[in-house]
Amino acid sequence: MYDVVLLTLGSERDAPGGACGSGGCCGAAPEKGAATADTGAPTGGTTTDAAADGRCDTPRVPVLACADALTARGARVETVTARSDAEIDEVLARFDGPTRPDGLTWPDPDSKTRLVVASASDAQLRAVVRRLVRRYAPPPSRRPDDLPGNRTVPDLPPIGVLPLDPARSTTQRDLAAQLGLPRDPAAVAAAVLDGTPRRLDLLRNDGGSVTLDGALVGAADDNGRPLHWRGRVEVDDAVLSNGDDPLLACAIGNAGGYARLDDVALLGAPDPMDGLVEVAVAVPVVTRSALGRKRVRLEVRRARGRAVAVLPREGKVPFLDDGAEGELSRKRSWWTEPGAWAVWAS
Protein backbone atom coordinates (compact mmCIF):
# COMPACT_ATOMS: atom_id res chain seq x y z
CA MET A 1 0.00 0.00 0.00
CA TYR A 2 1.04 3.58 -0.54
CA ASP A 3 2.45 6.19 1.76
CA VAL A 4 0.58 9.47 1.17
CA VAL A 5 1.79 12.92 2.14
CA LEU A 6 -1.05 15.41 2.50
CA LEU A 7 0.63 18.80 2.12
CA THR A 8 -0.90 22.12 3.13
CA LEU A 9 0.82 25.49 2.75
CA GLY A 10 0.92 27.40 6.01
CA SER A 11 0.16 30.75 4.38
CA GLU A 12 -3.12 31.06 2.50
CA ARG A 13 -2.92 34.71 1.65
CA ASP A 14 -4.11 34.04 -1.89
CA ALA A 15 -7.34 32.49 -0.64
CA PRO A 16 -10.44 34.53 0.19
CA GLY A 17 -11.21 35.05 3.84
CA GLY A 18 -7.93 35.91 5.53
CA ALA A 19 -4.91 33.98 6.75
CA CYS A 20 -6.70 30.66 7.12
CA GLY A 21 -8.67 30.97 3.89
CA SER A 22 -11.93 30.12 5.63
CA GLY A 23 -13.48 33.41 6.57
CA GLY A 24 -10.87 34.05 9.23
CA CYS A 25 -10.99 30.88 11.33
CA CYS A 26 -8.29 32.28 13.60
CA GLY A 27 -9.17 35.92 13.30
CA ALA A 28 -5.52 36.43 12.33
CA ALA A 29 -3.73 38.61 9.84
CA PRO A 30 -1.44 36.99 7.24
CA GLU A 31 1.65 35.71 8.97
CA LYS A 32 5.18 36.91 8.50
CA GLY A 33 6.67 35.34 5.38
CA ALA A 34 3.33 35.11 3.58
CA ALA A 35 2.97 34.46 -0.13
CA THR A 36 4.81 36.67 -2.56
CA ALA A 37 3.27 37.90 -5.81
CA ASP A 38 5.72 35.96 -7.98
CA THR A 39 5.63 32.56 -6.33
CA GLY A 40 2.41 32.32 -4.35
CA ALA A 41 4.50 30.46 -1.77
CA PRO A 42 5.64 31.17 1.76
CA THR A 43 9.11 32.68 1.56
CA GLY A 44 10.23 33.10 5.12
CA GLY A 45 9.24 33.04 8.75
CA THR A 46 9.83 30.35 11.33
CA THR A 47 7.73 27.63 12.89
CA THR A 48 6.97 29.18 16.26
CA ASP A 49 4.15 28.63 18.74
CA ALA A 50 0.81 29.01 16.96
CA ALA A 51 -0.88 30.72 19.89
CA ALA A 52 1.90 33.29 20.07
CA ASP A 53 1.71 34.44 16.46
CA GLY A 54 -1.98 33.89 15.73
CA ARG A 55 -1.65 31.03 13.26
CA CYS A 56 -4.21 28.28 12.92
CA ASP A 57 -2.42 24.91 13.03
CA THR A 58 -5.58 22.79 13.06
CA PRO A 59 -6.00 21.10 9.65
CA ARG A 60 -8.99 22.22 7.62
CA VAL A 61 -12.02 19.90 7.52
CA PRO A 62 -11.41 18.72 3.91
CA VAL A 63 -7.84 17.77 4.85
CA LEU A 64 -9.02 15.68 7.81
CA ALA A 65 -11.74 14.06 5.69
CA CYS A 66 -9.28 13.18 2.93
CA ALA A 67 -6.80 11.77 5.46
CA ASP A 68 -9.57 9.62 6.98
CA ALA A 69 -10.61 8.34 3.54
CA LEU A 70 -7.02 7.46 2.66
CA THR A 71 -6.46 5.72 6.00
CA ALA A 72 -9.68 3.73 5.61
CA ARG A 73 -8.27 2.38 2.35
CA GLY A 74 -5.11 1.19 4.09
CA ALA A 75 -2.79 4.05 3.11
CA ARG A 76 -0.22 5.35 5.58
CA VAL A 77 -0.98 9.08 5.76
CA GLU A 78 1.10 11.97 7.02
CA THR A 79 -0.24 15.53 7.08
CA VAL A 80 2.38 18.25 6.71
CA THR A 81 2.02 22.02 6.92
CA ALA A 82 4.87 23.76 5.11
CA ARG A 83 5.58 27.38 6.02
CA SER A 84 8.54 28.04 3.73
CA ASP A 85 10.08 26.89 0.47
CA ALA A 86 12.60 24.88 2.49
CA GLU A 87 9.81 22.96 4.22
CA ILE A 88 8.10 22.26 0.87
CA ASP A 89 11.46 20.97 -0.39
CA GLU A 90 11.73 18.59 2.57
CA VAL A 91 8.49 16.94 1.48
CA LEU A 92 9.45 16.81 -2.20
CA ALA A 93 12.78 15.16 -1.39
CA ARG A 94 10.82 11.99 -0.59
CA PHE A 95 10.12 11.63 -4.32
CA ASP A 96 13.80 11.51 -5.33
CA GLY A 97 14.85 8.52 -7.35
CA PRO A 98 17.99 6.37 -7.00
CA THR A 99 21.39 8.01 -7.40
CA ARG A 100 22.23 8.55 -11.06
CA PRO A 101 25.68 8.13 -12.61
CA ASP A 102 25.56 11.80 -13.71
CA GLY A 103 24.81 12.96 -10.15
CA LEU A 104 21.53 14.68 -11.08
CA THR A 105 18.58 14.65 -8.68
CA TRP A 106 15.74 12.92 -10.54
CA PRO A 107 12.20 11.90 -9.53
CA ASP A 108 11.56 8.22 -8.87
CA PRO A 109 9.11 6.93 -11.52
CA ASP A 110 8.32 3.91 -9.32
CA SER A 111 7.81 5.78 -6.06
CA LYS A 112 5.38 4.18 -3.59
CA THR A 113 4.78 7.59 -2.00
CA ARG A 114 2.01 9.79 -3.33
CA LEU A 115 1.48 13.51 -2.86
CA VAL A 116 -1.76 15.37 -2.20
CA VAL A 117 -1.70 19.19 -2.15
CA ALA A 118 -4.52 20.82 -0.21
CA SER A 119 -4.91 24.01 -2.20
CA ALA A 120 -6.86 27.14 -1.34
CA SER A 121 -5.89 28.73 -4.68
CA ASP A 122 -4.18 27.93 -7.95
CA ALA A 123 -1.28 30.08 -6.74
CA GLN A 124 -0.69 27.63 -3.89
CA LEU A 125 -0.71 24.64 -6.22
CA ARG A 126 1.67 26.52 -8.48
CA ALA A 127 3.99 27.13 -5.53
CA VAL A 128 4.47 23.38 -5.06
CA VAL A 129 5.00 22.72 -8.77
CA ARG A 130 7.51 25.56 -8.84
CA ARG A 131 9.54 23.86 -6.11
CA LEU A 132 9.36 20.55 -8.03
CA VAL A 133 10.83 22.32 -11.05
CA ARG A 134 13.56 23.91 -8.93
CA ARG A 135 14.42 20.50 -7.51
CA TYR A 136 14.51 18.42 -10.68
CA ALA A 137 15.38 20.78 -13.55
CA PRO A 138 19.02 20.09 -14.51
CA PRO A 139 21.39 22.98 -15.26
CA PRO A 140 21.67 23.64 -19.01
CA SER A 141 25.33 22.64 -18.87
CA ARG A 142 24.39 19.21 -17.48
CA ARG A 143 21.44 18.35 -19.70
CA PRO A 144 21.18 14.53 -19.79
CA ASP A 145 20.52 12.46 -22.90
CA ASP A 146 17.34 10.95 -21.42
CA LEU A 147 15.61 14.34 -21.07
CA PRO A 148 12.98 14.89 -23.82
CA GLY A 149 14.26 17.23 -26.50
CA ASN A 150 11.32 19.64 -26.08
CA ARG A 151 11.65 19.92 -22.31
CA THR A 152 13.96 21.34 -19.63
CA VAL A 153 12.49 19.20 -16.82
CA PRO A 154 11.80 15.46 -16.48
CA ASP A 155 8.34 14.03 -15.81
CA LEU A 156 7.42 15.54 -12.45
CA PRO A 157 5.69 13.36 -9.82
CA PRO A 158 1.87 13.38 -10.09
CA ILE A 159 -0.08 15.50 -7.60
CA GLY A 160 -3.45 14.83 -6.05
CA VAL A 161 -5.31 18.15 -5.87
CA LEU A 162 -7.59 18.71 -2.85
CA PRO A 163 -9.46 22.01 -3.32
CA LEU A 164 -10.17 23.71 0.00
CA ASP A 165 -12.96 25.96 -1.29
CA PRO A 166 -15.70 23.98 -3.08
CA ALA A 167 -17.51 27.22 -4.01
CA ARG A 168 -14.74 28.13 -6.42
CA SER A 169 -15.90 25.41 -8.79
CA THR A 170 -18.91 27.58 -9.64
CA THR A 171 -18.13 31.18 -8.72
CA GLN A 172 -14.60 31.08 -10.13
CA ARG A 173 -13.42 28.18 -12.23
CA ASP A 174 -10.12 27.19 -10.72
CA LEU A 175 -7.83 24.71 -12.44
CA ALA A 176 -9.34 21.71 -10.67
CA ALA A 177 -12.77 22.64 -11.99
CA GLN A 178 -11.46 23.21 -15.51
CA LEU A 179 -9.78 19.80 -15.51
CA GLY A 180 -12.85 18.07 -14.09
CA LEU A 181 -10.95 16.84 -11.05
CA PRO A 182 -12.87 15.61 -7.98
CA ARG A 183 -13.46 18.10 -5.16
CA ASP A 184 -14.96 15.78 -2.55
CA PRO A 185 -12.20 14.62 -0.18
CA ALA A 186 -13.19 10.95 -0.46
CA ALA A 187 -13.21 11.17 -4.26
CA VAL A 188 -9.79 12.84 -4.20
CA ALA A 189 -8.50 9.97 -2.04
CA ALA A 190 -9.90 7.42 -4.50
CA ALA A 191 -8.24 9.19 -7.44
CA VAL A 192 -4.88 9.21 -5.67
CA LEU A 193 -5.03 5.51 -4.79
CA ASP A 194 -6.89 4.08 -7.81
CA GLY A 195 -6.61 6.73 -10.54
CA THR A 196 -4.09 7.33 -13.27
CA PRO A 197 -1.75 10.28 -13.84
CA ARG A 198 -3.01 12.83 -16.35
CA ARG A 199 0.02 14.59 -17.78
CA LEU A 200 -0.35 18.32 -18.43
CA ASP A 201 1.67 21.04 -20.07
CA LEU A 202 3.57 23.47 -17.89
CA LEU A 203 4.60 27.03 -18.70
CA ARG A 204 8.00 28.07 -17.39
CA ASN A 205 9.14 31.68 -17.51
CA ASP A 206 12.42 33.53 -17.40
CA GLY A 207 11.45 35.10 -14.07
CA GLY A 208 12.10 31.73 -12.41
CA SER A 209 8.48 30.73 -11.85
CA VAL A 210 5.89 28.55 -13.57
CA THR A 211 2.32 28.88 -14.79
CA LEU A 212 -0.28 26.12 -14.63
CA ASP A 213 -3.43 27.89 -15.86
CA GLY A 214 -2.53 31.22 -17.40
CA ALA A 215 -1.70 34.90 -17.02
CA LEU A 216 -3.53 38.15 -17.75
CA VAL A 217 -1.44 41.26 -18.37
CA GLY A 218 -3.14 44.64 -18.11
CA ALA A 219 -4.16 47.51 -15.85
CA ALA A 220 -7.52 48.72 -14.55
CA ASP A 221 -8.81 51.88 -12.89
CA ASP A 222 -10.46 52.06 -9.47
CA ASN A 223 -13.78 51.00 -11.00
CA GLY A 224 -12.28 47.95 -12.68
CA ARG A 225 -12.31 49.42 -16.20
CA PRO A 226 -9.33 48.31 -18.32
CA LEU A 227 -6.69 50.97 -18.99
CA HIS A 228 -4.60 51.28 -22.13
CA TRP A 229 -0.98 50.18 -22.07
CA ARG A 230 1.58 49.51 -24.77
CA GLY A 231 3.87 46.57 -25.25
CA ARG A 232 5.37 44.23 -27.81
CA VAL A 233 3.78 40.77 -27.78
CA GLU A 234 5.31 37.93 -29.80
CA VAL A 235 4.26 34.29 -30.12
CA ASP A 236 7.01 32.30 -31.80
CA ASP A 237 7.46 34.25 -35.06
CA ALA A 238 4.07 35.99 -34.96
CA VAL A 239 3.88 39.59 -33.68
CA LEU A 240 0.49 40.39 -32.12
CA SER A 241 1.54 43.91 -31.18
CA ASN A 242 4.73 45.79 -32.08
CA GLY A 243 4.36 48.15 -29.13
CA ASP A 244 2.60 50.97 -30.97
CA ASP A 245 -0.98 49.80 -30.42
CA PRO A 246 -2.87 50.65 -27.22
CA LEU A 247 -3.70 47.35 -25.51
CA LEU A 248 -6.42 46.64 -23.00
CA ALA A 249 -5.21 43.15 -22.11
CA CYS A 250 -2.93 40.30 -23.06
CA ALA A 251 -4.09 36.80 -22.12
CA ILE A 252 -1.63 33.91 -21.96
CA GLY A 253 -3.44 30.60 -21.72
CA ASN A 254 -2.23 27.14 -20.87
CA ALA A 255 -5.78 26.40 -19.69
CA GLY A 256 -8.91 28.57 -19.80
CA GLY A 257 -8.88 30.57 -16.57
CA TYR A 258 -8.20 33.83 -18.39
CA ALA A 259 -10.11 33.07 -21.58
CA ARG A 260 -12.54 35.98 -21.09
CA LEU A 261 -12.30 39.63 -20.13
CA ASP A 262 -15.77 40.58 -18.87
CA ASP A 263 -18.00 39.69 -21.86
CA VAL A 264 -15.17 39.56 -24.40
CA ALA A 265 -13.76 36.18 -25.48
CA LEU A 266 -9.98 36.53 -25.54
CA LEU A 267 -8.78 32.96 -25.95
CA GLY A 268 -10.40 30.38 -28.18
CA ALA A 269 -9.93 26.91 -26.73
CA PRO A 270 -6.65 26.63 -24.80
CA ASP A 271 -5.77 22.99 -24.10
CA PRO A 272 -3.29 22.12 -21.33
CA MET A 273 -2.40 18.89 -23.13
CA ASP A 274 -1.64 20.08 -26.68
CA GLY A 275 1.92 21.31 -26.12
CA LEU A 276 1.05 24.88 -27.12
CA VAL A 277 0.31 28.18 -25.40
CA GLU A 278 -2.55 30.32 -26.71
CA VAL A 279 -2.10 34.09 -26.57
CA ALA A 280 -4.47 36.97 -27.33
CA VAL A 281 -4.30 40.76 -27.17
CA ALA A 282 -7.33 43.05 -27.02
CA VAL A 283 -6.87 46.23 -29.07
CA PRO A 284 -9.44 49.07 -29.10
CA VAL A 285 -9.99 50.25 -32.66
CA VAL A 286 -11.74 53.57 -33.44
CA THR A 287 -14.02 53.61 -36.48
CA ARG A 288 -16.47 56.16 -37.89
CA SER A 289 -20.02 55.55 -38.99
CA ALA A 290 -21.50 56.91 -42.21
CA LEU A 291 -22.66 59.92 -40.19
CA GLY A 292 -19.15 60.55 -38.92
CA ARG A 293 -19.75 59.32 -35.38
CA LYS A 294 -16.83 57.68 -33.63
CA ARG A 295 -17.22 54.12 -32.49
CA VAL A 296 -14.80 51.93 -30.60
CA ARG A 297 -14.72 48.22 -31.25
CA LEU A 298 -12.45 45.68 -29.62
CA GLU A 299 -10.17 43.76 -31.95
CA VAL A 300 -8.85 40.48 -30.57
CA ARG A 301 -5.68 39.09 -32.14
CA ARG A 302 -4.74 35.51 -31.36
CA ALA A 303 -1.84 33.16 -31.95
CA ARG A 304 -0.67 29.75 -30.73
CA GLY A 305 2.88 28.56 -30.35
CA ARG A 306 5.61 27.18 -28.14
CA ALA A 307 6.66 30.48 -26.52
CA VAL A 308 5.44 34.02 -25.89
CA ALA A 309 7.30 37.20 -24.95
CA VAL A 310 5.77 40.41 -23.56
CA LEU A 311 7.80 43.64 -23.43
CA PRO A 312 6.09 46.65 -21.78
CA ARG A 313 6.92 49.95 -23.48
CA GLU A 314 5.87 52.38 -20.76
CA GLY A 315 6.64 51.76 -17.08
CA LYS A 316 5.16 48.90 -15.11
CA VAL A 317 2.13 46.88 -16.16
CA PRO A 318 0.17 44.82 -13.56
CA PHE A 319 -0.56 41.17 -14.24
CA LEU A 320 -2.17 38.12 -12.69
CA ASP A 321 -0.41 34.76 -13.04
CA ASP A 322 -2.38 31.78 -11.70
CA GLY A 323 -4.15 34.30 -9.46
CA ALA A 324 -0.96 35.79 -8.01
CA GLU A 325 -0.43 39.52 -8.58
CA GLY A 326 2.73 41.07 -9.97
CA GLU A 327 4.09 43.82 -12.21
CA LEU A 328 5.99 43.63 -15.48
CA SER A 329 8.63 46.27 -16.02
CA ARG A 330 10.87 44.36 -18.41
CA LYS A 331 10.57 41.62 -20.99
CA ARG A 332 9.05 38.38 -19.71
CA SER A 333 9.00 35.14 -21.69
CA TRP A 334 6.92 32.02 -21.11
CA TRP A 335 7.54 28.70 -22.88
CA THR A 336 5.73 25.38 -22.93
CA GLU A 337 7.02 22.20 -21.30
CA PRO A 338 4.70 19.56 -22.84
CA GLY A 339 3.43 16.96 -20.36
CA ALA A 340 5.89 18.06 -17.67
CA TRP A 341 3.58 17.80 -14.64
CA ALA A 342 0.65 15.57 -13.80
CA VAL A 343 -2.43 15.25 -11.60
CA TRP A 344 -4.08 12.12 -10.24
CA ALA A 345 -7.41 11.74 -12.05
CA SER A 346 -10.14 9.15 -11.63
Short mmCIF file of C-alpha atoms in Angstrom, two decimals, residues 197-330:
data_model
loop_
_atom_site.label_atom_id
_atom_site.label_comp_id
_atom_site.label_asym_id
_atom_site.label_seq_id
_atom_site.Cartn_x
_atom_site.Cartn_y
_atom_site.Cartn_z
CA PRO A 197 -1.75 10.28 -13.84
CA ARG A 198 -3.01 12.83 -16.35
CA ARG A 199 0.02 14.59 -17.78
CA LEU A 200 -0.35 18.32 -18.43
CA ASP A 201 1.67 21.04 -20.07
CA LEU A 202 3.57 23.47 -17.89
CA LEU A 203 4.60 27.03 -18.70
CA ARG A 204 8.00 28.07 -17.39
CA ASN A 205 9.14 31.68 -17.51
CA ASP A 206 12.42 33.53 -17.40
CA GLY A 207 11.45 35.10 -14.07
CA GLY A 208 12.10 31.73 -12.41
CA SER A 209 8.48 30.73 -11.85
CA VAL A 210 5.89 28.55 -13.57
CA THR A 211 2.32 28.88 -14.79
CA LEU A 212 -0.28 26.12 -14.63
CA ASP A 213 -3.43 27.89 -15.86
CA GLY A 214 -2.53 31.22 -17.40
CA ALA A 215 -1.70 34.90 -17.02
CA LEU A 216 -3.53 38.15 -17.75
CA VAL A 217 -1.44 41.26 -18.37
CA GLY A 218 -3.14 44.64 -18.11
CA ALA A 219 -4.16 47.51 -15.85
CA ALA A 220 -7.52 48.72 -14.55
CA ASP A 221 -8.81 51.88 -12.89
CA ASP A 222 -10.46 52.06 -9.47
CA ASN A 223 -13.78 51.00 -11.00
CA GLY A 224 -12.28 47.95 -12.68
CA ARG A 225 -12.31 49.42 -16.20
CA PRO A 226 -9.33 48.31 -18.32
CA LEU A 227 -6.69 50.97 -18.99
CA HIS A 228 -4.60 51.28 -22.13
CA TRP A 229 -0.98 50.18 -22.07
CA ARG A 230 1.58 49.51 -24.77
CA GLY A 231 3.87 46.57 -25.25
CA ARG A 232 5.37 44.23 -27.81
CA VAL A 233 3.78 40.77 -27.78
CA GLU A 234 5.31 37.93 -29.80
CA VAL A 235 4.26 34.29 -30.12
CA ASP A 236 7.01 32.30 -31.80
CA ASP A 237 7.46 34.25 -35.06
CA ALA A 238 4.07 35.99 -34.96
CA VAL A 239 3.88 39.59 -33.68
CA LEU A 240 0.49 40.39 -32.12
CA SER A 241 1.54 43.91 -31.18
CA ASN A 242 4.73 45.79 -32.08
CA GLY A 243 4.36 48.15 -29.13
CA ASP A 244 2.60 50.97 -30.97
CA ASP A 245 -0.98 49.80 -30.42
CA PRO A 246 -2.87 50.65 -27.22
CA LEU A 247 -3.70 47.35 -25.51
CA LEU A 248 -6.42 46.64 -23.00
CA ALA A 249 -5.21 43.15 -22.11
CA CYS A 250 -2.93 40.30 -23.06
CA ALA A 251 -4.09 36.80 -22.12
CA ILE A 252 -1.63 33.91 -21.96
CA GLY A 253 -3.44 30.60 -21.72
CA ASN A 254 -2.23 27.14 -20.87
CA ALA A 255 -5.78 26.40 -19.69
CA GLY A 256 -8.91 28.57 -19.80
CA GLY A 257 -8.88 30.57 -16.57
CA TYR A 258 -8.20 33.83 -18.39
CA ALA A 259 -10.11 33.07 -21.58
CA ARG A 260 -12.54 35.98 -21.09
CA LEU A 261 -12.30 39.63 -20.13
CA ASP A 262 -15.77 40.58 -18.87
CA ASP A 263 -18.00 39.69 -21.86
CA VAL A 264 -15.17 39.56 -24.40
CA ALA A 265 -13.76 36.18 -25.48
CA LEU A 266 -9.98 36.53 -25.54
CA LEU A 267 -8.78 32.96 -25.95
CA GLY A 268 -10.40 30.38 -28.18
CA ALA A 269 -9.93 26.91 -26.73
CA PRO A 270 -6.65 26.63 -24.80
CA ASP A 271 -5.77 22.99 -24.10
CA PRO A 272 -3.29 22.12 -21.33
CA MET A 273 -2.40 18.89 -23.13
CA ASP A 274 -1.64 20.08 -26.68
CA GLY A 275 1.92 21.31 -26.12
CA LEU A 276 1.05 24.88 -27.12
CA VAL A 277 0.31 28.18 -25.40
CA GLU A 278 -2.55 30.32 -26.71
CA VAL A 279 -2.10 34.09 -26.57
CA ALA A 280 -4.47 36.97 -27.33
CA VAL A 281 -4.30 40.76 -27.17
CA ALA A 282 -7.33 43.05 -27.02
CA VAL A 283 -6.87 46.23 -29.07
CA PRO A 284 -9.44 49.07 -29.10
CA VAL A 285 -9.99 50.25 -32.66
CA VAL A 286 -11.74 53.57 -33.44
CA THR A 287 -14.02 53.61 -36.48
CA ARG A 288 -16.47 56.16 -37.89
CA SER A 289 -20.02 55.55 -38.99
CA ALA A 290 -21.50 56.91 -42.21
CA LEU A 291 -22.66 59.92 -40.19
CA GLY A 292 -19.15 60.55 -38.92
CA ARG A 293 -19.75 59.32 -35.38
CA LYS A 294 -16.83 57.68 -33.63
CA ARG A 295 -17.22 54.12 -32.49
CA VAL A 296 -14.80 51.93 -30.60
CA ARG A 297 -14.72 48.22 -31.25
CA LEU A 298 -12.45 45.68 -29.62
CA GLU A 299 -10.17 43.76 -31.95
CA VAL A 300 -8.85 40.48 -30.57
CA ARG A 301 -5.68 39.09 -32.14
CA ARG A 302 -4.74 35.51 -31.36
CA ALA A 303 -1.84 33.16 -31.95
CA ARG A 304 -0.67 29.75 -30.73
CA GLY A 305 2.88 28.56 -30.35
CA ARG A 306 5.61 27.18 -28.14
CA ALA A 307 6.66 30.48 -26.52
CA VAL A 308 5.44 34.02 -25.89
CA ALA A 309 7.30 37.20 -24.95
CA VAL A 310 5.77 40.41 -23.56
CA LEU A 311 7.80 43.64 -23.43
CA PRO A 312 6.09 46.65 -21.78
CA ARG A 313 6.92 49.95 -23.48
CA GLU A 314 5.87 52.38 -20.76
CA GLY A 315 6.64 51.76 -17.08
CA LYS A 316 5.16 48.90 -15.11
CA VAL A 317 2.13 46.88 -16.16
CA PRO A 318 0.17 44.82 -13.56
CA PHE A 319 -0.56 41.17 -14.24
CA LEU A 320 -2.17 38.12 -12.69
CA ASP A 321 -0.41 34.76 -13.04
CA ASP A 322 -2.38 31.78 -11.70
CA GLY A 323 -4.15 34.30 -9.46
CA ALA A 324 -0.96 35.79 -8.01
CA GLU A 325 -0.43 39.52 -8.58
CA GLY A 326 2.73 41.07 -9.97
CA GLU A 327 4.09 43.82 -12.21
CA LEU A 328 5.99 43.63 -15.48
CA SER A 329 8.63 46.27 -16.02
CA ARG A 330 10.87 44.36 -18.41
#
